[in-house]
Short mmCIF file of C-alpha atoms in Angstrom, two decimals:
data_model
loop_
_atom_site.label_atom_id
_atom_site.label_comp_id
_atom_site.label_asym_id
_atom_site.label_seq_id
_atom_site.Cartn_x
_atom_site.Cartn_y
_atom_site.Cartn_z
CA MET A 391 -12.46 40.44 119.31
CA HIS A 392 -15.63 38.46 120.07
CA LEU A 393 -16.36 36.47 116.92
CA PRO A 394 -19.89 35.78 115.65
CA GLN A 395 -21.08 32.19 116.18
CA ASP A 396 -20.70 31.18 112.54
CA THR A 397 -17.11 32.39 112.21
CA PRO A 398 -14.65 29.76 110.85
CA ARG A 399 -12.66 28.47 113.82
CA SER A 400 -10.41 25.69 112.56
CA ARG A 401 -7.38 28.03 112.79
CA PRO A 402 -8.55 30.77 115.18
CA GLU A 403 -5.01 31.76 116.12
CA ALA A 404 -4.43 33.04 112.56
CA LEU A 405 -7.78 34.69 111.93
CA ARG A 406 -7.65 38.47 111.69
CA THR A 407 -10.59 40.86 111.60
CA LEU A 408 -11.02 44.04 109.60
CA ALA A 409 -13.83 46.58 109.76
CA VAL A 410 -14.22 48.90 106.77
CA LEU A 411 -16.46 51.94 107.17
CA ASP A 412 -17.45 53.42 103.83
CA LEU A 413 -18.90 56.91 104.31
CA GLY A 414 -20.52 57.14 100.90
CA SER A 415 -22.47 60.06 99.52
CA GLY A 416 -25.66 58.00 99.35
CA THR A 417 -25.16 55.23 101.89
CA PHE A 418 -22.91 54.65 104.89
CA ARG A 419 -21.79 51.02 105.17
CA LEU A 420 -19.79 49.11 107.71
CA VAL A 421 -18.52 45.67 106.75
CA LEU A 422 -16.71 43.28 109.06
CA PHE A 423 -14.35 40.76 107.47
CA GLY A 424 -12.49 37.84 108.96
CA TYR A 425 -9.45 36.65 107.04
CA TRP A 426 -6.41 34.44 107.04
CA PRO A 427 -3.64 36.34 105.23
CA GLU A 428 -3.07 34.99 101.71
CA ARG A 429 -5.55 32.15 102.29
CA ALA A 430 -9.20 33.02 102.77
CA TYR A 431 -11.73 35.58 103.97
CA TRP A 432 -15.35 35.79 105.03
CA LEU A 433 -17.90 38.54 105.45
CA LEU A 434 -18.88 38.33 109.11
CA ASP A 435 -21.34 41.20 109.46
CA GLU A 436 -22.44 44.50 107.99
CA LEU A 437 -24.46 47.63 108.77
CA ARG A 438 -26.14 49.89 106.21
CA GLU A 439 -27.56 53.37 106.71
CA PRO A 440 -29.12 55.31 103.78
CA VAL A 441 -27.96 58.73 104.97
CA ALA A 442 -28.01 60.54 101.58
CA LEU A 443 -25.04 62.62 102.74
CA GLY A 444 -24.72 64.07 99.26
CA GLU A 445 -27.93 66.08 99.59
CA GLY A 446 -26.99 69.64 98.72
CA LEU A 447 -23.79 68.56 97.00
CA SER A 448 -24.93 69.97 93.66
CA ARG A 449 -24.89 73.36 95.42
CA GLY A 450 -21.49 72.76 97.02
CA ALA A 451 -22.48 71.92 100.60
CA ILE A 452 -23.95 69.03 102.57
CA GLY A 453 -27.39 69.92 103.92
CA GLU A 454 -27.98 70.09 107.66
CA ALA A 455 -30.51 67.25 107.65
CA ALA A 456 -28.00 65.06 105.82
CA LEU A 457 -25.32 65.97 108.35
CA ASP A 458 -27.65 64.92 111.18
CA ARG A 459 -28.30 61.57 109.52
CA GLY A 460 -24.56 61.13 109.07
CA ARG A 461 -23.89 61.87 112.74
CA LYS A 462 -26.42 59.26 113.88
CA ALA A 463 -24.97 56.64 111.55
CA LEU A 464 -21.43 57.38 112.70
CA ARG A 465 -22.45 56.98 116.35
CA ALA A 466 -24.01 53.60 115.55
CA PHE A 467 -20.95 52.49 113.61
CA ALA A 468 -18.55 53.62 116.33
CA ASP A 469 -20.61 51.78 118.94
CA PHE A 470 -20.60 48.60 116.84
CA VAL A 471 -16.85 48.74 116.29
CA GLY A 472 -16.25 49.46 119.96
CA ALA A 473 -18.27 46.43 121.02
CA LEU A 474 -16.51 44.01 118.65
CA ALA A 475 -12.98 45.49 118.77
CA PRO A 476 -11.69 44.20 115.41
CA ASP A 477 -7.97 44.01 114.76
CA GLU A 478 -8.10 46.92 112.33
CA VAL A 479 -10.61 49.64 111.44
CA VAL A 480 -10.42 51.55 108.16
CA VAL A 481 -12.70 54.54 107.63
CA LEU A 482 -13.09 55.88 104.09
CA ALA A 483 -14.77 59.14 103.08
CA THR A 484 -15.63 59.71 99.45
CA SER A 485 -17.26 62.28 97.18
CA ALA A 486 -19.57 64.18 99.53
CA VAL A 487 -16.84 64.78 102.12
CA ARG A 488 -14.22 65.31 99.42
CA ASP A 489 -16.19 67.88 97.41
CA ALA A 490 -18.41 69.76 99.89
CA HIS A 491 -16.96 72.82 101.59
CA ASN A 492 -18.47 71.67 104.90
CA GLY A 493 -17.38 68.02 104.51
CA VAL A 494 -14.89 68.63 107.31
CA GLU A 495 -17.81 68.48 109.76
CA VAL A 496 -18.24 64.80 109.02
CA LEU A 497 -14.53 64.23 109.60
CA ARG A 498 -14.64 66.04 112.95
CA GLU A 499 -17.62 63.99 114.07
CA ALA A 500 -15.86 60.75 113.16
CA GLU A 501 -12.65 61.77 114.91
CA GLY A 502 -14.60 62.72 118.00
CA LEU A 503 -15.97 59.19 118.13
CA GLY A 504 -12.50 57.68 118.00
CA LEU A 505 -12.55 56.91 114.29
CA SER A 506 -9.78 58.02 111.95
CA PRO A 507 -11.30 58.79 108.56
CA ARG A 508 -9.29 58.96 105.37
CA VAL A 509 -10.60 61.07 102.48
CA LEU A 510 -10.05 59.17 99.25
CA SER A 511 -9.12 61.06 96.11
CA GLY A 512 -11.12 60.19 93.01
CA GLU A 513 -8.20 58.20 91.63
CA GLU A 514 -7.72 56.26 94.88
CA GLU A 515 -11.40 55.36 94.89
CA ALA A 516 -11.13 54.21 91.27
CA ARG A 517 -8.05 52.09 92.04
CA LEU A 518 -9.80 50.24 94.86
CA GLY A 519 -12.79 49.54 92.63
CA VAL A 520 -10.59 48.15 89.86
CA LEU A 521 -8.69 45.99 92.37
CA ALA A 522 -11.97 44.46 93.54
CA VAL A 523 -13.07 43.75 89.96
CA ALA A 524 -9.69 42.28 89.03
CA ASN A 525 -9.99 39.74 91.85
CA ALA A 526 -13.67 38.93 91.47
CA LEU A 527 -14.63 38.70 87.79
CA PRO A 528 -13.09 36.52 85.04
CA LEU A 529 -11.92 39.51 82.99
CA GLU A 530 -8.43 40.64 82.04
CA ASP A 531 -9.40 43.98 80.45
CA ALA A 532 -12.45 46.16 81.12
CA LEU A 533 -13.88 49.61 81.54
CA VAL A 534 -14.97 49.87 85.16
CA VAL A 535 -17.59 52.33 86.42
CA ASP A 536 -18.50 52.82 90.06
CA GLN A 537 -21.47 55.14 90.53
CA GLY A 538 -22.04 56.34 94.06
CA GLY A 539 -24.25 59.10 95.36
CA GLY A 540 -21.87 61.99 94.70
CA SER A 541 -19.50 60.83 91.97
CA ALA A 542 -18.90 58.13 89.38
CA GLN A 543 -15.43 56.70 88.89
CA VAL A 544 -14.69 55.60 85.33
CA SER A 545 -11.51 53.53 84.94
CA LEU A 546 -9.56 51.39 82.53
CA MET A 547 -8.28 47.95 83.61
CA ARG A 548 -5.68 46.16 81.47
CA GLY A 549 -4.23 42.77 82.38
CA ARG A 550 -6.10 43.02 85.70
CA ARG A 551 -4.14 46.22 86.52
CA PHE A 552 -5.35 49.79 86.99
CA VAL A 553 -4.32 52.01 84.06
CA TRP A 554 -6.24 55.21 84.68
CA GLY A 555 -9.33 56.39 86.47
CA GLU A 556 -11.24 59.63 86.81
CA ALA A 557 -13.96 60.74 89.20
CA LEU A 558 -16.82 62.58 87.49
CA PRO A 559 -19.56 64.57 89.30
CA PHE A 560 -22.11 62.00 88.13
CA GLY A 561 -23.24 60.43 91.37
CA ALA A 562 -26.89 59.41 91.29
CA LEU A 563 -27.92 61.78 94.08
CA ARG A 564 -25.95 64.73 92.69
CA LEU A 565 -27.38 64.25 89.18
CA THR A 566 -30.90 63.96 90.57
CA GLU A 567 -30.58 67.21 92.51
CA ALA A 568 -28.95 69.08 89.65
CA PHE A 569 -31.20 67.96 86.78
CA LEU A 570 -34.31 66.01 87.77
CA ALA A 571 -36.49 68.34 89.85
CA SER A 572 -39.87 67.13 88.53
CA ASP A 573 -41.75 64.04 89.66
CA PRO A 574 -41.68 62.10 87.42
CA PRO A 575 -38.72 63.67 85.58
CA GLY A 576 -39.63 65.86 82.61
CA LYS A 577 -38.36 65.23 79.09
CA ARG A 578 -36.35 68.46 79.01
CA GLU A 579 -34.70 67.60 82.33
CA VAL A 580 -33.72 64.16 81.10
CA LYS A 581 -32.40 65.61 77.84
CA ALA A 582 -30.26 68.15 79.72
CA LEU A 583 -28.89 65.43 82.00
CA ARG A 584 -28.05 63.16 79.08
CA LYS A 585 -26.35 66.03 77.22
CA GLU A 586 -24.11 66.80 80.20
CA VAL A 587 -23.17 63.16 80.74
CA ASP A 588 -22.38 62.77 77.03
CA ARG A 589 -20.23 65.89 77.09
CA ARG A 590 -18.06 64.69 79.97
CA LEU A 591 -17.79 61.10 78.77
CA LYS A 592 -16.73 62.28 75.33
CA ALA A 593 -13.67 63.90 76.87
CA LEU A 594 -12.46 60.60 78.38
CA PRO A 595 -10.11 58.29 76.44
CA LEU A 596 -12.62 55.43 76.48
CA GLU A 597 -11.61 52.36 74.49
CA ARG A 598 -14.60 51.13 72.52
CA GLY A 599 -15.76 47.55 72.72
CA LEU A 600 -14.06 46.54 75.98
CA PRO A 601 -16.21 44.67 78.52
CA LEU A 602 -17.98 47.16 80.79
CA VAL A 603 -18.25 46.44 84.52
CA GLY A 604 -20.59 48.33 86.81
CA LEU A 605 -20.32 48.41 90.59
CA GLY A 606 -21.87 50.25 93.47
CA GLY A 607 -25.31 50.12 95.06
CA ASN A 608 -27.03 52.05 92.28
CA VAL A 609 -25.89 49.65 89.57
CA ARG A 610 -26.76 46.63 91.71
CA ALA A 611 -30.24 48.08 92.25
CA VAL A 612 -30.82 48.21 88.48
CA ALA A 613 -29.56 44.63 88.13
CA ARG A 614 -31.96 43.41 90.83
CA LEU A 615 -34.88 45.09 89.10
CA HIS A 616 -33.98 43.48 85.79
CA ARG A 617 -33.40 40.10 87.42
CA LYS A 618 -36.83 40.19 89.12
CA ARG A 619 -38.59 41.30 85.98
CA HIS A 620 -37.14 38.48 83.91
CA ARG A 621 -37.48 35.82 86.63
CA TYR A 622 -33.80 35.05 86.56
CA PRO A 623 -33.33 31.66 88.21
CA LEU A 624 -30.26 32.55 90.26
CA ASP A 625 -30.49 34.89 93.23
CA LEU A 626 -27.11 36.51 92.66
CA VAL A 627 -26.13 39.98 91.45
CA HIS A 628 -22.38 39.47 91.24
CA ALA A 629 -21.41 38.40 87.69
CA TYR A 630 -24.92 39.21 86.45
CA TYR A 631 -25.05 40.43 82.85
CA LEU A 632 -27.30 43.45 82.31
CA PRO A 633 -28.08 43.89 78.60
CA ARG A 634 -28.47 47.30 77.03
CA ALA A 635 -32.05 46.44 76.05
CA GLY A 636 -32.80 45.87 79.73
CA VAL A 637 -31.45 49.31 80.68
CA GLU A 638 -33.51 50.96 77.94
CA GLU A 639 -36.63 49.04 78.94
CA LEU A 640 -36.31 50.03 82.60
CA LEU A 641 -35.52 53.65 81.73
CA GLU A 642 -38.63 54.00 79.59
CA GLU A 643 -40.81 52.65 82.38
CA VAL A 644 -39.15 54.51 85.25
CA LEU A 645 -39.37 57.89 83.54
CA SER A 646 -43.16 57.52 83.52
CA LEU A 647 -43.44 56.69 87.23
CA PRO A 648 -43.66 59.15 90.12
CA LEU A 649 -41.48 58.56 93.16
CA GLU A 650 -44.19 56.77 95.16
CA ALA A 651 -44.73 54.28 92.35
CA ARG A 652 -40.99 53.70 91.97
CA ARG A 653 -40.81 52.80 95.66
CA GLU A 654 -43.13 49.88 94.98
CA LEU A 655 -40.96 48.33 92.27
CA PRO A 656 -40.08 44.72 93.25
CA GLY A 657 -36.53 44.23 94.45
CA LEU A 658 -35.74 47.95 94.82
CA GLN A 659 -34.58 49.38 98.14
CA GLU A 660 -36.70 52.37 99.02
CA ASP A 661 -33.80 54.82 99.20
CA ARG A 662 -32.78 53.94 95.61
CA ALA A 663 -36.19 54.93 94.18
CA ARG A 664 -35.38 58.64 94.14
CA THR A 665 -32.13 58.29 92.21
CA LEU A 666 -33.07 55.41 89.90
CA PRO A 667 -33.88 57.60 86.85
CA ALA A 668 -30.51 59.37 87.01
CA THR A 669 -28.66 56.06 87.28
CA LEU A 670 -30.45 54.64 84.25
CA VAL A 671 -29.81 57.74 82.12
CA PHE A 672 -26.14 57.60 83.09
CA LEU A 673 -25.83 53.88 82.28
CA GLU A 674 -27.53 54.29 78.91
CA ALA A 675 -25.14 57.08 77.97
CA LEU A 676 -22.15 55.05 79.12
CA LEU A 677 -23.23 52.00 77.09
CA ASP A 678 -23.57 54.23 74.03
CA ARG A 679 -20.15 55.77 74.49
CA ALA A 680 -18.45 52.43 75.23
CA GLU A 681 -20.21 50.79 72.27
CA VAL A 682 -21.04 47.57 74.13
CA PRO A 683 -24.29 45.57 74.25
CA GLY A 684 -24.44 45.43 78.04
CA LEU A 685 -22.47 45.44 81.27
CA TRP A 686 -21.30 42.97 83.86
CA VAL A 687 -22.28 43.71 87.44
CA SER A 688 -19.78 43.41 90.27
CA GLY A 689 -21.04 42.59 93.74
CA VAL A 690 -17.81 43.86 95.30
CA GLY A 691 -16.27 47.32 95.38
CA ILE A 692 -13.98 49.61 97.33
CA ARG A 693 -14.60 47.89 100.68
CA GLU A 694 -13.36 44.60 99.26
CA GLY A 695 -10.58 46.54 97.56
CA VAL A 696 -9.35 47.56 101.01
CA LEU A 697 -9.61 43.96 102.19
CA PHE A 698 -7.43 42.73 99.32
CA THR A 699 -4.68 45.17 100.32
CA ARG A 700 -4.57 43.37 103.69
CA LEU A 701 -5.25 39.84 102.49
CA LEU A 702 -2.59 39.78 99.74
CA PRO A 703 0.91 41.20 99.25
CA PRO A 704 1.46 43.76 96.46
CA PRO A 705 0.12 43.95 93.80
CA HIS A 706 -2.77 42.48 95.85
CA LEU A 707 -3.98 40.22 93.03
CA LEU A 708 -5.22 36.67 93.49
CA PRO A 709 -3.10 34.40 91.25
CA ASP A 710 -6.23 32.41 90.39
CA PRO A 711 -9.51 33.94 91.66
CA ARG A 712 -11.49 30.81 90.80
CA ALA A 713 -9.17 28.48 92.72
CA PHE A 714 -9.28 30.92 95.63
CA ALA A 715 -13.10 30.92 95.60
CA VAL A 716 -13.27 27.12 95.75
CA GLU A 717 -10.74 26.85 98.57
CA ASN A 718 -12.38 29.75 100.39
CA LEU A 719 -15.69 27.86 100.40
CA PHE A 720 -14.01 24.63 101.46
CA LEU A 721 -12.31 26.34 104.41
CA ARG A 722 -15.66 27.80 105.42
CA TYR A 723 -17.25 24.33 105.48
CA PRO A 724 -14.32 21.89 105.71
CA PHE A 725 -14.41 18.11 105.65
CA SER A 726 -11.62 15.52 105.59
CA GLU A 727 -8.83 16.79 103.35
CA ALA A 728 -7.53 13.25 102.88
CA HIS A 729 -10.92 12.05 101.64
CA ARG A 730 -11.26 15.12 99.42
CA ASP A 731 -7.86 14.58 97.83
CA ARG A 732 -8.48 10.87 97.21
CA VAL A 733 -11.82 11.61 95.52
CA LYS A 734 -10.10 14.24 93.37
CA ALA A 735 -7.36 11.83 92.34
CA LEU A 736 -9.85 9.12 91.43
CA ALA A 737 -12.02 11.60 89.52
CA ARG A 738 -8.99 12.77 87.56
CA SER A 739 -8.02 9.20 86.65
CA LEU A 740 -11.55 8.41 85.51
CA PHE A 741 -11.81 11.61 83.47
CA ARG A 742 -8.53 11.03 81.67
CA GLY A 743 -9.09 7.33 81.18
CA LEU A 744 -12.49 7.96 79.59
CA ALA A 745 -11.32 10.88 77.42
CA PRO A 746 -11.87 8.95 74.15
CA LEU A 747 -15.54 8.55 75.11
CA HIS A 748 -16.33 12.07 76.31
CA GLY A 749 -13.89 14.21 74.32
CA TYR A 750 -13.83 16.94 76.95
CA GLY A 751 -10.87 19.19 77.74
CA GLY A 752 -9.37 21.30 80.47
CA ALA A 753 -12.51 23.30 81.29
CA GLU A 754 -14.52 20.19 82.10
CA GLU A 755 -11.69 18.55 84.03
CA ARG A 756 -11.30 21.65 86.14
CA LEU A 757 -15.03 21.77 86.88
CA LEU A 758 -15.04 18.10 87.88
CA LEU A 759 -12.09 18.57 90.24
CA GLU A 760 -13.67 21.68 91.77
CA ALA A 761 -16.82 19.67 92.45
CA ALA A 762 -14.71 16.94 94.05
CA HIS A 763 -13.02 19.59 96.19
CA LEU A 764 -16.41 20.72 97.52
CA HIS A 765 -18.60 17.64 97.27
CA ASP A 766 -19.02 17.05 101.02
CA ILE A 767 -19.27 20.65 102.29
CA GLY A 768 -22.95 20.00 103.07
CA MET A 769 -21.88 17.67 105.90
CA HIS A 770 -21.56 20.85 107.98
CA ILE A 771 -25.34 21.04 108.02
CA GLY A 772 -25.93 17.31 108.45
CA TYR A 773 -25.26 13.92 106.91
CA HIS A 774 -28.77 13.35 105.64
CA GLU A 775 -29.32 15.24 102.37
CA HIS A 776 -25.81 16.66 102.58
CA HIS A 777 -25.57 16.59 98.78
CA LYS A 778 -28.51 19.03 98.67
CA HIS A 779 -27.07 21.15 101.46
CA GLY A 780 -23.76 21.36 99.60
CA ALA A 781 -25.46 22.48 96.37
CA TYR A 782 -27.24 25.22 98.33
CA LEU A 783 -23.95 26.43 99.81
CA VAL A 784 -22.33 26.61 96.37
CA LEU A 785 -25.14 28.91 95.19
CA SER A 786 -25.50 30.88 98.43
CA GLY A 787 -23.07 33.62 97.43
CA PRO A 788 -20.78 34.83 94.67
CA LEU A 789 -17.83 32.70 93.65
CA PHE A 790 -14.97 34.80 92.30
CA GLY A 791 -13.88 33.95 88.78
CA PHE A 792 -17.00 31.93 87.97
CA SER A 793 -19.71 32.79 85.48
CA HIS A 794 -23.25 32.03 86.60
CA ARG A 795 -23.32 29.10 84.20
CA GLU A 796 -20.19 27.60 85.74
CA GLN A 797 -21.44 28.16 89.26
CA VAL A 798 -24.73 26.39 88.47
CA LEU A 799 -22.89 23.43 86.90
CA LEU A 800 -20.65 23.21 89.97
CA ALA A 801 -23.67 23.24 92.29
CA ARG A 802 -25.47 20.56 90.29
CA LEU A 803 -22.40 18.32 90.33
CA VAL A 804 -22.24 18.62 94.12
CA ARG A 805 -25.99 17.96 94.25
CA TYR A 806 -25.70 14.67 92.35
CA HIS A 807 -22.46 13.29 93.75
CA ARG A 808 -24.43 10.69 95.78
CA ARG A 809 -27.75 9.91 94.14
CA GLY A 810 -30.45 11.05 91.77
CA LYS A 811 -30.59 11.61 88.04
CA PRO A 812 -28.38 14.62 87.16
CA GLU A 813 -30.44 17.42 85.63
CA ALA A 814 -30.46 21.21 85.54
CA LYS A 815 -34.16 21.67 86.38
CA GLY A 816 -34.94 25.38 86.85
CA TYR A 817 -31.47 26.55 85.83
CA ARG A 818 -31.66 25.57 82.14
CA PRO A 819 -31.88 29.21 80.91
CA LEU A 820 -28.34 29.77 82.24
CA LEU A 821 -26.76 26.77 80.53
CA ALA A 822 -25.19 26.36 77.11
CA LYS A 823 -25.72 23.83 74.35
CA GLY A 824 -24.46 20.43 75.44
CA ASP A 825 -24.48 21.24 79.15
CA ALA A 826 -27.21 18.71 79.99
CA GLU A 827 -25.02 15.89 78.67
CA ARG A 828 -21.91 17.49 80.15
CA LEU A 829 -23.56 17.60 83.58
CA LYS A 830 -24.66 13.96 83.40
CA ARG A 831 -21.26 12.65 82.34
CA LEU A 832 -19.25 14.66 84.88
CA ALA A 833 -21.72 13.75 87.65
CA VAL A 834 -21.27 10.05 86.89
CA LEU A 835 -17.49 10.41 87.13
CA LEU A 836 -17.72 12.29 90.42
CA ARG A 837 -20.15 9.74 91.82
CA LEU A 838 -17.92 6.84 90.80
CA ALA A 839 -14.93 8.54 92.45
CA GLU A 840 -16.98 9.01 95.63
CA MET A 841 -18.13 5.39 95.62
CA LEU A 842 -14.57 4.16 95.14
CA GLU A 843 -13.79 6.07 98.37
CA ARG A 844 -16.97 4.89 100.08
CA THR A 845 -15.29 3.74 103.30
CA ARG A 846 -13.20 6.93 103.41
CA THR A 847 -10.13 4.89 104.22
CA GLY A 848 -8.18 5.10 100.97
CA ARG A 849 -8.42 1.36 100.34
CA VAL A 850 -8.70 2.02 96.60
CA ARG A 851 -5.36 3.58 95.80
CA GLY A 852 -6.08 4.09 92.11
CA VAL A 853 -8.18 3.03 89.15
CA ARG A 854 -7.21 1.86 85.67
CA VAL A 855 -9.67 2.32 82.82
CA ASP A 856 -9.93 -0.29 80.08
CA LEU A 857 -12.02 0.67 77.05
CA GLY A 858 -13.79 -1.87 74.89
CA GLU A 859 -17.34 -3.00 74.22
CA ARG A 860 -17.76 -2.38 77.94
CA VAL A 861 -15.75 -0.05 80.16
CA ARG A 862 -13.86 -1.99 82.81
CA LEU A 863 -12.54 -0.27 85.90
CA PHE A 864 -9.68 -2.14 87.56
CA LEU A 865 -9.22 -1.11 91.19
CA GLU A 866 -5.78 -0.96 92.78
CA ALA A 867 -6.09 -2.20 96.38
CA ASP A 868 -4.32 -4.60 98.76
CA GLY A 869 -7.47 -6.65 99.23
CA ASP A 870 -10.81 -6.89 97.45
CA PRO A 871 -12.55 -3.56 98.32
CA TRP A 872 -15.98 -5.18 98.41
CA VAL A 873 -18.01 -2.14 99.53
CA GLU A 874 -16.36 0.26 97.10
CA ARG A 875 -16.73 -2.19 94.22
CA LEU A 876 -20.38 -2.86 95.01
CA GLU A 877 -21.27 0.80 95.33
CA ALA A 878 -19.48 1.66 92.09
CA GLU A 879 -21.25 -1.15 90.22
CA LYS A 880 -24.60 0.35 91.25
CA GLN A 881 -23.80 3.29 88.94
CA ALA A 882 -23.71 1.08 85.82
CA GLY A 883 -27.19 2.12 84.69
CA LEU A 884 -26.43 5.83 84.89
CA PHE A 885 -23.04 5.23 83.26
CA LEU A 886 -24.74 3.48 80.33
CA GLU A 887 -27.17 6.38 79.97
CA ALA A 888 -24.34 8.94 80.03
CA PHE A 889 -21.73 7.18 77.89
CA GLY A 890 -23.68 4.63 75.89
CA VAL A 891 -21.63 1.63 77.05
CA GLY A 892 -21.82 -0.80 79.92
CA LEU A 893 -19.65 -0.69 83.04
CA GLU A 894 -17.82 -3.39 84.95
CA VAL A 895 -15.80 -2.91 88.13
CA ALA A 896 -13.09 -5.42 89.10
CA TRP A 897 -10.39 -5.72 91.73
CA GLU A 898 -6.90 -5.82 90.29
CA GLY A 899 -5.32 -8.07 92.92
#
């Protein structure tokens, strides 16, 4: 296929492409992935059409206007796929096609355009959602809910494996049609909707107190609203925590707003305005039944679930999602692997040699080594300010297995690996007690490791740490590594500020 200009090309002979067409009840989406089996993947492109195919679903049939919108979207998708000719095309049909007696018309249209749609059962849809969550969030066990336009899949994940899942007729569009006829919704309508949701949820074997994960466009829309309202400093939805109080606050406001006013809410896509009240009522009921104080939001879902079945062998689980995310980003913006590995080795030696001073453990060492792994990715944009470019790239998208706090710390370490006084600035609300000092100390270690590799030639083979009234770093090298020693000595002031002792750098000839 013809690859977009920004596609990774260092191993083009191994790169495969996959297009996933998700014919949802609210939105049709096409996503184009590039991937190296068992190594890495990237989102290359996507199309989105708010077709509202589920219109009429509460009465058992897809409406004619919705069918027309679906036909137009399918023609666009088929044209896009035909132009790019990916290695594989997977077409998924969900609740609207599955449940409506005239859903077959959508299938015929797709087949006529050369597409081969597969109608997912409710359990299959739930399995793909759980697979995505298992690979993307740092959770072993969770209740997982995926609310689309026509149905909501509620599932149990244990040990990152699917245990059970059930599709309920609680899609945002279907609930809106069936219960919320008034604008804004009336109190009796909302009460009837809540009663029905409670009734069906009560029949499920929900385990109380497990982490709750929400996915799908409707849940992400609520998260974006909450994030905007509270001026959240990170522009990411994946791994965002949506507290119960936030759901209740939004629900109270939204139920007082007519549709036109809801369309003006900051951060809300226009097509979500109609179904927003139903989504919020559903989420509030689910939080009650699960007895949890909030939910984690997943930025990935069934489309990524399909990708993982191609990227990885059964059971399609990443052994370490966080390690995968770091390597995935490195492969997207690679620099010298030899330089990277030498900086990592030096950083590890410094961290372990200074352990009596910092007292940190495995979590901090891992974060330091991840920052060393990525410290020069900004060189892809340019040498000047590459530390800032690298920090931007770390925060430019979700990193699987990372919390937002960890992702911010990683970005700030990359940001300060060359110069500047390490600080969190606008990200302080996301950090924990002690993180300001943690950031400063780890940044000093990363910077020292980088300076000891300043010529990028591996002249400094290792470093020995001697603790006393001053910290002495003895460099292992064949000759006096003058540049590396000089550059490392320049960090003495920051080292003193971070660790409270002076620093001396010497060649161990």
